[in-house]
XYZ file of C-alpha atoms in Angstrom:
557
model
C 28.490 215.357 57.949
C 30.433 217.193 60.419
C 27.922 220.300 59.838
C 24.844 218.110 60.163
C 26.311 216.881 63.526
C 26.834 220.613 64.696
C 23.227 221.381 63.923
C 21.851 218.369 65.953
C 24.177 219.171 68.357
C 23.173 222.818 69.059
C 18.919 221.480 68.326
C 19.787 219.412 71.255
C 21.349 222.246 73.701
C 18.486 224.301 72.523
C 16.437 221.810 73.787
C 17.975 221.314 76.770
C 18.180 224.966 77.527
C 14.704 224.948 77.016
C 13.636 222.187 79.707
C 16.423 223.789 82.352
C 14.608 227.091 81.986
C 11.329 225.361 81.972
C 12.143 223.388 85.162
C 13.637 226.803 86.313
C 9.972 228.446 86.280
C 8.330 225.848 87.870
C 10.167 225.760 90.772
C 10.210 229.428 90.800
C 6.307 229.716 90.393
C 6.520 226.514 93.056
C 8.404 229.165 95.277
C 6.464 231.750 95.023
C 2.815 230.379 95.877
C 4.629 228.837 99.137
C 5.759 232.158 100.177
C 2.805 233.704 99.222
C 1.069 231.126 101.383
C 3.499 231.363 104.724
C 2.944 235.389 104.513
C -0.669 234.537 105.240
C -0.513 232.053 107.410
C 2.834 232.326 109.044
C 0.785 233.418 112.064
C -1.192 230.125 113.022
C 2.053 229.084 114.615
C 1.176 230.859 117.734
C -2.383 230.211 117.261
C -4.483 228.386 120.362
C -7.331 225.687 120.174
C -10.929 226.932 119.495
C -12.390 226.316 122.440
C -16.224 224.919 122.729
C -16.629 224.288 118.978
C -15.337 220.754 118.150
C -11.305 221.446 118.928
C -12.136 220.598 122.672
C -14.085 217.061 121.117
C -11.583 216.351 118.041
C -8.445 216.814 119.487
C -8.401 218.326 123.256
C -10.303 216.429 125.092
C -9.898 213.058 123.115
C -7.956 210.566 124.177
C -8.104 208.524 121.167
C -5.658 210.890 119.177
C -2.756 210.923 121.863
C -0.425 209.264 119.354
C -1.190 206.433 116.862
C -1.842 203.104 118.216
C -3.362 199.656 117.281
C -6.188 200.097 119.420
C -6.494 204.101 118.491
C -6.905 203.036 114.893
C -9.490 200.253 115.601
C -11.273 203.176 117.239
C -10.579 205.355 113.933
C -12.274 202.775 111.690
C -15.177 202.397 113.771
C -16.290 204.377 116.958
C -15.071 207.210 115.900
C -17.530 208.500 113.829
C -19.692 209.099 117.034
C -17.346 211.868 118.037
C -17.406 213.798 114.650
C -20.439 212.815 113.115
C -18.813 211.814 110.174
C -16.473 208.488 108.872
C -13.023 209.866 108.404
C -10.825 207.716 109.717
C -7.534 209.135 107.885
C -8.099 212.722 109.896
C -8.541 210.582 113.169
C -4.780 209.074 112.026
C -3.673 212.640 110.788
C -4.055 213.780 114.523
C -2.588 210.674 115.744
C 0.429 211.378 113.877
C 0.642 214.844 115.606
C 0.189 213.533 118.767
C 3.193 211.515 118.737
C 5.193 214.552 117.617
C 3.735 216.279 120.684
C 5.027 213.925 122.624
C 8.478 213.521 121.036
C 8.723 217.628 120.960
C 7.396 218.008 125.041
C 9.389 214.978 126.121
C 7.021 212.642 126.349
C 4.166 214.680 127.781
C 0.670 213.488 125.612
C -0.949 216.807 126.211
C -1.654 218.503 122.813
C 0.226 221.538 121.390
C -1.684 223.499 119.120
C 1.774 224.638 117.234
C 1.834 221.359 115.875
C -2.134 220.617 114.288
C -1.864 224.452 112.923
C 1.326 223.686 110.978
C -0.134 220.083 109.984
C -2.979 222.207 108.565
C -0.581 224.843 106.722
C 1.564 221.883 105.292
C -1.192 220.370 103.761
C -3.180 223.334 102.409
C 0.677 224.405 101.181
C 0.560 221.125 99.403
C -2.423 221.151 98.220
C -1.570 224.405 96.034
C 1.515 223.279 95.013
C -0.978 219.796 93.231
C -3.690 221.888 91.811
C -0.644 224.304 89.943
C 0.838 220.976 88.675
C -2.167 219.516 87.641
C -3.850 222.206 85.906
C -0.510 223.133 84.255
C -0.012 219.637 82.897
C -4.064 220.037 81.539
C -4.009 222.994 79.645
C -0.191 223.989 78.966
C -0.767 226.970 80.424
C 1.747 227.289 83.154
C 0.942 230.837 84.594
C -2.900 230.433 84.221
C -2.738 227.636 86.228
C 0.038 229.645 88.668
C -2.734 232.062 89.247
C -5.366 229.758 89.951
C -3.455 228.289 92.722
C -2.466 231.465 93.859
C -5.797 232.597 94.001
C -6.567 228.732 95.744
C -3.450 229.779 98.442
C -4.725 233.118 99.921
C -8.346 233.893 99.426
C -9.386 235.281 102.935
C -12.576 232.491 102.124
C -10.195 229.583 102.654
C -8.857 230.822 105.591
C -11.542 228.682 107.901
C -10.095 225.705 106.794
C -6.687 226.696 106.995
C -6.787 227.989 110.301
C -9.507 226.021 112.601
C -7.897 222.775 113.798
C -10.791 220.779 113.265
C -11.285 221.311 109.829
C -8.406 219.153 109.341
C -10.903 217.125 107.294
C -10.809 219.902 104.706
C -7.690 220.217 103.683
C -7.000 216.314 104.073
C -9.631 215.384 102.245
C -8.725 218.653 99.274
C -5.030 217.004 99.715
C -5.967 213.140 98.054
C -8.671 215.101 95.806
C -5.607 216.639 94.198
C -3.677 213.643 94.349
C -6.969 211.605 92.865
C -6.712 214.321 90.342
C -2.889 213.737 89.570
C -3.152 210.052 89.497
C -6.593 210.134 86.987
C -4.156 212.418 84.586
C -1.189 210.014 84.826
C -3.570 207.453 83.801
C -4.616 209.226 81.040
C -1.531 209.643 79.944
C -0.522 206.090 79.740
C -3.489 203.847 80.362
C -3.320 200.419 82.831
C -4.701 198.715 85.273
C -2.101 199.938 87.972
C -2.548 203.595 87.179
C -5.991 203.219 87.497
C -5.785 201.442 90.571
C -3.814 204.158 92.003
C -6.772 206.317 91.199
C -9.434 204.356 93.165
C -6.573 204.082 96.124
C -6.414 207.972 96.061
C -9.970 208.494 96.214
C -10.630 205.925 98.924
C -7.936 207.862 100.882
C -10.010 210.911 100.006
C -13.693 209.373 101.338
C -12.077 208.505 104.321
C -10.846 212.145 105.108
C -14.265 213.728 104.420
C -17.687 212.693 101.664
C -17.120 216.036 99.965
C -15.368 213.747 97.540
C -18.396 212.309 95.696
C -18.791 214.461 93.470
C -15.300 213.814 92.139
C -16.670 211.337 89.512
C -18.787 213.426 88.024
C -15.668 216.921 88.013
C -13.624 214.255 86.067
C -16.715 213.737 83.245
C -16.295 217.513 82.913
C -12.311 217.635 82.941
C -12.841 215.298 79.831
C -14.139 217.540 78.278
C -12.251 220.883 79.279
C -9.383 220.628 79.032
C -8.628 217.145 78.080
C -10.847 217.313 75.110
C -11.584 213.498 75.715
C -15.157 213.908 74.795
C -16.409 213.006 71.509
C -19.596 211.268 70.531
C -18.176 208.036 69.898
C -16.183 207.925 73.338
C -19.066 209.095 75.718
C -20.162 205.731 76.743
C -16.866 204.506 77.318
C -15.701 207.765 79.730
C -19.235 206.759 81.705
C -18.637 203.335 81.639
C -14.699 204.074 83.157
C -16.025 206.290 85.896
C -18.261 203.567 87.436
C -15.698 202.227 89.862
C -15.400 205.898 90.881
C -19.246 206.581 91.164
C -19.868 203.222 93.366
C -17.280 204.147 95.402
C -19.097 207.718 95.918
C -22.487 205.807 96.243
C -21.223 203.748 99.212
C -19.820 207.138 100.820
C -22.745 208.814 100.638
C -24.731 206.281 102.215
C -22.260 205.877 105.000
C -22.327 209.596 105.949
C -25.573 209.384 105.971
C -26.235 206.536 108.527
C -23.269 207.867 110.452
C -25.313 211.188 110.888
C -28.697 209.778 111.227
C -27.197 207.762 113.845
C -25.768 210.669 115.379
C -28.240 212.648 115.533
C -26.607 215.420 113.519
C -29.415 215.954 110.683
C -31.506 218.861 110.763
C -35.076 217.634 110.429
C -37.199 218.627 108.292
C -39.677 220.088 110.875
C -37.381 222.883 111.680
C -36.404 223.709 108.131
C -38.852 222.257 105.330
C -37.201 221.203 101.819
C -38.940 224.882 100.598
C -36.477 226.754 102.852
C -33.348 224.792 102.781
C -33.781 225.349 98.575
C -34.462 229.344 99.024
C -31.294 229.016 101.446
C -28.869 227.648 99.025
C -30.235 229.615 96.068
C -29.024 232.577 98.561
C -26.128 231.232 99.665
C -24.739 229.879 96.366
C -24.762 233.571 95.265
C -23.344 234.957 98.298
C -20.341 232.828 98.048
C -19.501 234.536 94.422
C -19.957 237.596 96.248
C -17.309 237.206 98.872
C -15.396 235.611 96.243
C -15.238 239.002 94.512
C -15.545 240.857 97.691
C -14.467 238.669 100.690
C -15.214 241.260 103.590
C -17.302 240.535 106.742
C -16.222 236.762 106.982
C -18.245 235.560 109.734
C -17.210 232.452 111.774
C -20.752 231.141 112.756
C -23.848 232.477 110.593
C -27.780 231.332 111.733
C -29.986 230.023 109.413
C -32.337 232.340 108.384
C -35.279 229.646 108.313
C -38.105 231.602 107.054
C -37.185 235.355 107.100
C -35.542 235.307 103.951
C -36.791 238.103 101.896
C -38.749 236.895 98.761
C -37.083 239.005 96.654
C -33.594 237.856 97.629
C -34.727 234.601 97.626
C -36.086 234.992 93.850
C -33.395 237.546 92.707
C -30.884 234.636 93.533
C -32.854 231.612 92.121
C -33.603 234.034 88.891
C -29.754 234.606 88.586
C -28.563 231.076 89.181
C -30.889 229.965 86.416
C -29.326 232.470 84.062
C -25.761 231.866 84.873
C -26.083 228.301 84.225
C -27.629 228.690 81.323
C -24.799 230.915 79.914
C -22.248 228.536 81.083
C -23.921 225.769 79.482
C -24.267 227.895 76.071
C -20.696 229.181 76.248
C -19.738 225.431 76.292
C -18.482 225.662 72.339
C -16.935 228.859 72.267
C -15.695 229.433 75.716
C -15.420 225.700 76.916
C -13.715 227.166 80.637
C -16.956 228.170 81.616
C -19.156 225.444 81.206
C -16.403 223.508 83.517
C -15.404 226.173 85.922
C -19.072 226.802 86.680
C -19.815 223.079 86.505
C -17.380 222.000 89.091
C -18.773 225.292 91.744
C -22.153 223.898 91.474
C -21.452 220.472 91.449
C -18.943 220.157 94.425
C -21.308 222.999 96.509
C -24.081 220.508 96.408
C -23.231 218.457 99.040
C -22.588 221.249 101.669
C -25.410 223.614 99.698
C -27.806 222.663 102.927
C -30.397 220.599 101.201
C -29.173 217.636 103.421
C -28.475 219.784 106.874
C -26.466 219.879 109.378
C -26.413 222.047 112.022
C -28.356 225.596 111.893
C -25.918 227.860 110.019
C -26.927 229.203 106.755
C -23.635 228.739 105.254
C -20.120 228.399 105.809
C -16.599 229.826 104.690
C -14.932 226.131 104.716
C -17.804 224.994 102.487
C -15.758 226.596 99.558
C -12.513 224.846 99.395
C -13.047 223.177 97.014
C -16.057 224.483 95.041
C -14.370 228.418 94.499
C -11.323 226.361 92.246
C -14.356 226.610 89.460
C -14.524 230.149 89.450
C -11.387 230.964 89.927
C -10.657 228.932 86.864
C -13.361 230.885 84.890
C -11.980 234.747 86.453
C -8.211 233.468 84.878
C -9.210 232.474 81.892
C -11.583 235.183 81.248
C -9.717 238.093 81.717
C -6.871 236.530 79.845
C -9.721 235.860 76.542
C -10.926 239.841 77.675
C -7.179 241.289 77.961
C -6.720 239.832 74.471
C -9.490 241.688 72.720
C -8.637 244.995 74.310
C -4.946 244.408 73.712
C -4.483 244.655 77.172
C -1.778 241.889 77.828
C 0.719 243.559 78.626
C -0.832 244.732 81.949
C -1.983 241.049 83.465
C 0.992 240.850 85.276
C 0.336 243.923 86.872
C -3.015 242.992 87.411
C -2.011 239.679 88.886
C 0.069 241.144 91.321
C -1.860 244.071 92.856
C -4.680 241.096 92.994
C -2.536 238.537 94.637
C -1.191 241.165 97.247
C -4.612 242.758 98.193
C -5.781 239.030 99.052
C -2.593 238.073 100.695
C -3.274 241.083 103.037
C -7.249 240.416 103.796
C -6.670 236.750 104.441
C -3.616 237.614 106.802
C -5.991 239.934 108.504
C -8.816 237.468 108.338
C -6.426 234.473 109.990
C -5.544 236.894 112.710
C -9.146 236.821 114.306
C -8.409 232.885 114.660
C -5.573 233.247 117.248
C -7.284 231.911 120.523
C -11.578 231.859 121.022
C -12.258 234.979 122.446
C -11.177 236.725 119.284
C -12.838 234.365 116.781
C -16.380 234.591 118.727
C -16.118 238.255 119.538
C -14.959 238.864 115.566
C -18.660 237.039 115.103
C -20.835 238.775 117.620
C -19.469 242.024 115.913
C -20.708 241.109 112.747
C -23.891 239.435 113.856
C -25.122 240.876 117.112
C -28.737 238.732 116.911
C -26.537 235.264 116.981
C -27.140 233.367 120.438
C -24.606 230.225 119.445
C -21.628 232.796 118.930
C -23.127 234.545 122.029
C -22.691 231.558 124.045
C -19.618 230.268 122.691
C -18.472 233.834 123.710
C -19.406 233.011 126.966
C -17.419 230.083 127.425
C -13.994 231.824 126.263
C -14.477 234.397 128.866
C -15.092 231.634 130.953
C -11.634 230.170 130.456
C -9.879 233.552 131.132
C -11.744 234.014 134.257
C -13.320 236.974 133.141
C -16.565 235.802 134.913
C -18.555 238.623 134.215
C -18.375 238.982 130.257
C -18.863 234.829 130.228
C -22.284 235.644 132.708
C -23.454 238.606 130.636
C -23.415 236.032 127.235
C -24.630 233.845 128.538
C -27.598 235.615 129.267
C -27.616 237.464 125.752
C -27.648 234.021 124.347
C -30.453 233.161 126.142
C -32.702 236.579 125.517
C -32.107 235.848 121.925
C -32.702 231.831 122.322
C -34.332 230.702 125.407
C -33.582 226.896 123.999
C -30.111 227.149 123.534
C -28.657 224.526 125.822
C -24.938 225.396 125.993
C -25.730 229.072 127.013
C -28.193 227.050 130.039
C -25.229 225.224 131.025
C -22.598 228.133 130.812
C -24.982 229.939 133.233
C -25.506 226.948 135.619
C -21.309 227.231 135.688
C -21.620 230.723 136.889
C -24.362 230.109 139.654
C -22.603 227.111 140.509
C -19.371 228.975 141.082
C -21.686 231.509 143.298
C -23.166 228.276 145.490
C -26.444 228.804 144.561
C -26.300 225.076 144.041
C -30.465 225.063 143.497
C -30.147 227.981 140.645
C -27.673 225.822 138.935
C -29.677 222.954 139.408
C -33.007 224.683 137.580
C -29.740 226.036 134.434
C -28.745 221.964 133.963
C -32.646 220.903 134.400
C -33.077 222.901 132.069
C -30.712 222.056 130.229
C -31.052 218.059 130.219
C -34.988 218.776 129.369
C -34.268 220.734 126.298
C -31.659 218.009 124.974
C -31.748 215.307 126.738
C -29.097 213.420 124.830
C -26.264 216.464 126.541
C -23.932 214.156 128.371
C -22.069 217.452 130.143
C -25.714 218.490 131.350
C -26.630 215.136 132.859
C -22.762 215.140 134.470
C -23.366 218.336 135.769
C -26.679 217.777 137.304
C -25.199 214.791 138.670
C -22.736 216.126 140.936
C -24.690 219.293 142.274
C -27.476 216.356 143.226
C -24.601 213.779 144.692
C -23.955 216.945 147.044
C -27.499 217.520 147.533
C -27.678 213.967 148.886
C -30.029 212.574 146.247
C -27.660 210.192 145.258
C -29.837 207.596 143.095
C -30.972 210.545 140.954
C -27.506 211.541 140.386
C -26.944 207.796 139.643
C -29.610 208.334 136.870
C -27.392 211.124 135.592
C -24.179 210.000 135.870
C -25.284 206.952 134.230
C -26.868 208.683 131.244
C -23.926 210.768 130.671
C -21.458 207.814 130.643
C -23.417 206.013 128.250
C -23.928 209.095 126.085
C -20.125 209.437 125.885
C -18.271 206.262 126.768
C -15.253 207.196 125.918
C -15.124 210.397 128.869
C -13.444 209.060 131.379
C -14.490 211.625 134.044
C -18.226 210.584 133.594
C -17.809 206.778 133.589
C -15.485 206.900 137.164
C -18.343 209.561 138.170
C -21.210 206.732 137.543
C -18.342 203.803 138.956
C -17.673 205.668 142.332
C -21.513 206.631 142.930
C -22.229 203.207 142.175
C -19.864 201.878 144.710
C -21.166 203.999 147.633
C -24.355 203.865 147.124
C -23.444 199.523 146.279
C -26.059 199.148 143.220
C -24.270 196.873 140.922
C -24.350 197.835 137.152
């Protein structure tokens, strides 16, 4: 008996041995991706705001997100999709939350430091590493695979847009209740109930609100039952549909929201300036430049024009022909090599909804656009050169491999977060890559602008304008500069201009109204001032400007 007892005994140390040295590695790997992650990003610390490109309207220049308040969060729920173009009230709250550290950090004061939103954005991008490790470990049982796919998740220079750019906030808030959707759907999988699923619909709300990328969620999880859950089976199909329907609704209603939020403001790219026939030869392109800089992530460009018709054909056809084929071998490797179907799955499916068939905006494509989407691929590159390294009996070098890959990325995307520190750097990083690019040009411009380096911001400007006589921030950047001058009647034509090319530009109407208030035609500046405070309500600048003139002039509202 007493030698029975001694075995049990020592199969139970064993055991526990096991699980100490288990727990041991997971904390270590847990460790290792947050270092990896701070040597990146360790920098954004000292980082500024972007100027001119939606930092100024999220954060700056809002008053809304000074700390969190009833009222603010009323305005969260429901006016404040006019400022972003897009319902996410949980990002509106997430920069509450920062104001009131601002505050309690600069005693009291509620202007915003950008210390605090870049080290918001680290913790949760930090965070959301840390889930996709746990999550994919807990999947397959592969604890290192899944170490290197989050590794690869922490410090690919591609990721850095969202890491680093305040006002993508929405990114890695939304990426953060993916994960936890993701967490919560396995939990429930685990041990089926009502609660657990119910904590799955609560995450993915959470998610919606941050950002629509999360509608194709639904249809990542009909994949993940397949690989590697290895839920499907013919005789369970219907009812893995049939439990995703809450989820799908759910992603119905978003996507119907987001898309009456940007109808109504304004922020869809007709058709008339880029037909269905271009926007589909645009993301056949794009979708294989993204595996591209994947493999080879040099020349990250900030801002990149749409290329509207001067696509070559055979880049255009090259792309679509390779797509095709790539899809076709992940769909026939779904037997054999079952990571592929799914990895490539989940890059196509999330890149749909950013792929520019629905457009917004004139850029071709984006490096924020893969946050989620490159997870698929790097899921396929792991696995597959673990299946490869196995038929060359080449194991032994992986780690090696690993390493030299990790630290080669960790260096690019510390270089690549670097050109993020303050505007001028970012737009002049841009205009380097892509001389013919008025919108960087002009954005250019307006950084010089702030230094009071007058004549760079002028000769922008006017680059902006050679390459796109439309472009109505470069017309108002100039009107600035011959403003500044006092040749009041040249910057009179610039805002004209200006307010007849977009006539929905509250800051060209303002402007125009106070060079014609001096000019002494006051109820044309009224007209102005009044457009401008209707077109953004919530500036406080342009509704006294339209109060005072009012006043003097004594027209009543």
């Amino acid at each position: 008996m007493s030698k029975r007892r001694d075995k049990r005994q020592i199969k139970n140390e064993n055991i526990n041995t096991a699980k100490r040295e288990s727990r041991r590695e997971f904390y270590l790997i847990c460790a290792l991706i947050i270092l990896a992650t701070v040597a990146v990003y360790w920098q954004v610390g000292g980082f500024k705001f972007i100027s001119n490109c939606d930092d100024n309207i999220y954060v700056q220049d809002n008053q809304w997100v000074r700390g969190l308040q009833p009222d603010a969060i009323r305005w969260a729920f429901t006016s404040g999709s006019k400022v972003g173009a897009t319902w996410m009230p949980m990002v509106w709250m997430s920069y509450m939350i920062d104001g009131d550290i601002c505050a309690s950090l600069n005693s009291g004061s509620t202007e915003p430091d950008p210390r605090v939103y870049h080290t918001t954005n680290l913790l949760l991008h930090i965070a959301c590493a840390l889930l996709l490790f746990a999550i994919l470990s807990r999947m397959t049982g592969w604890r290192w695979g899944a170490a290197f796919v989050a590794m690869l998740f922490a410090v690919h220079p591609l990721h850095v847009e969202s890491v680093a750019w305040i006002a993508e906030r929405k990114d890695v808030l939304s990426t953060f209740f993916w994960m936890l959707t993701m967490l919560a759907y396995l939990r429930y999988i685990e041990l089926p109930g009502r609660l657990r699923y119910a904590l799955v619909l609560i995450a993915f709300i959470f998610g919606l609100m941050s950002k629509p990328m999360l509608v194709s969620l639904p249809l990542i999880f009909i994949f993940l039952d397949f690989w590697p859950l290895r839920r499907m089976s013919q005789s369970r199909i219907a009812g893995l549909i049939i439990e995703k329907i809450p989820l799908l609704i759910l992603s119905a209603a978003a996507s119907v929201v987001a898309l009456i939020t940007q109808r109504s403001a304004e922020a869809l790219t007709p058709l008339s300036i880029y037909p269905l026939g271009i926007r589909l030869a645009n993301a056949s392109v794009s979708s294989i430049v993204y595996i591209r800089q994947m493999i080879w992530p040099s020349g990250l460009a900030f801002y990149v024009p749409h290329p509207g018709e001067s696509l070559p054909v055979w880049q255009v056809g090259a792309s679509a022909v390779l797509l095709i084929a790539l899809t076709a071998g992940a769909t026939y490797a779904a037997k054999r090599k079952p990571y592929i179907t799914v990895g490539w799955f989940w890059y196509l499916i999330t890149l749909l909804p950013v792929i520019g068939i629905v457009q917004i905006g004139r850029q071709a494509y984006a490096d924020r656009y893969t946050y989620i989407p490159l997870t698929g691929l790097f899921i396929i590159l792991t696995w597959g050169i673990s299946d490869l390294s196995r038929r060359v009996s080449a194991s032994r070098v992986l780690p090696g491999l690993a390493c030299i890959m990790i630290l080669t990325l960790i260096f690019c995307a510390h270089r690549q977060a670097g050109y993020w520190k303050d505007s001028t750097t970012i737009y002049q990083r841009n205009v380097d890559l892509i001389p013919i690019n008025p919108i960087a040009h002009a954005n250019l411009g307006f950084a010089f602008w702030d230094k009071h380096d007058k004549p760079a911001a002028i000769r922008h400007f006017r680059t902006a304008l050679e390459q796109d006589s439309t472009l109505v921030g470069a017309h108002i950047g100039l009107g600035y500069a011959f403003e500044d001058k006092g040749n009041f009647d040249a910057a009179i034509e610039q805002y004209t201009q200006a307010v007849r090319l977009e006539p929905k530009s509250a800051q060209a109407h303002n402007n125009l109204g106070v060079l014609l208030e001096r000019k002494g035609d006051l109820k044309q500046a009224l007209t102005h001032f009044e457009a401008a405070a209707h077109l953004c309500p919530d500036n406080e600048l342009m509704r006294e400007n339209a109060e005072m003139l009012r006043e003097r002039i004594g027209v009543g509202r």
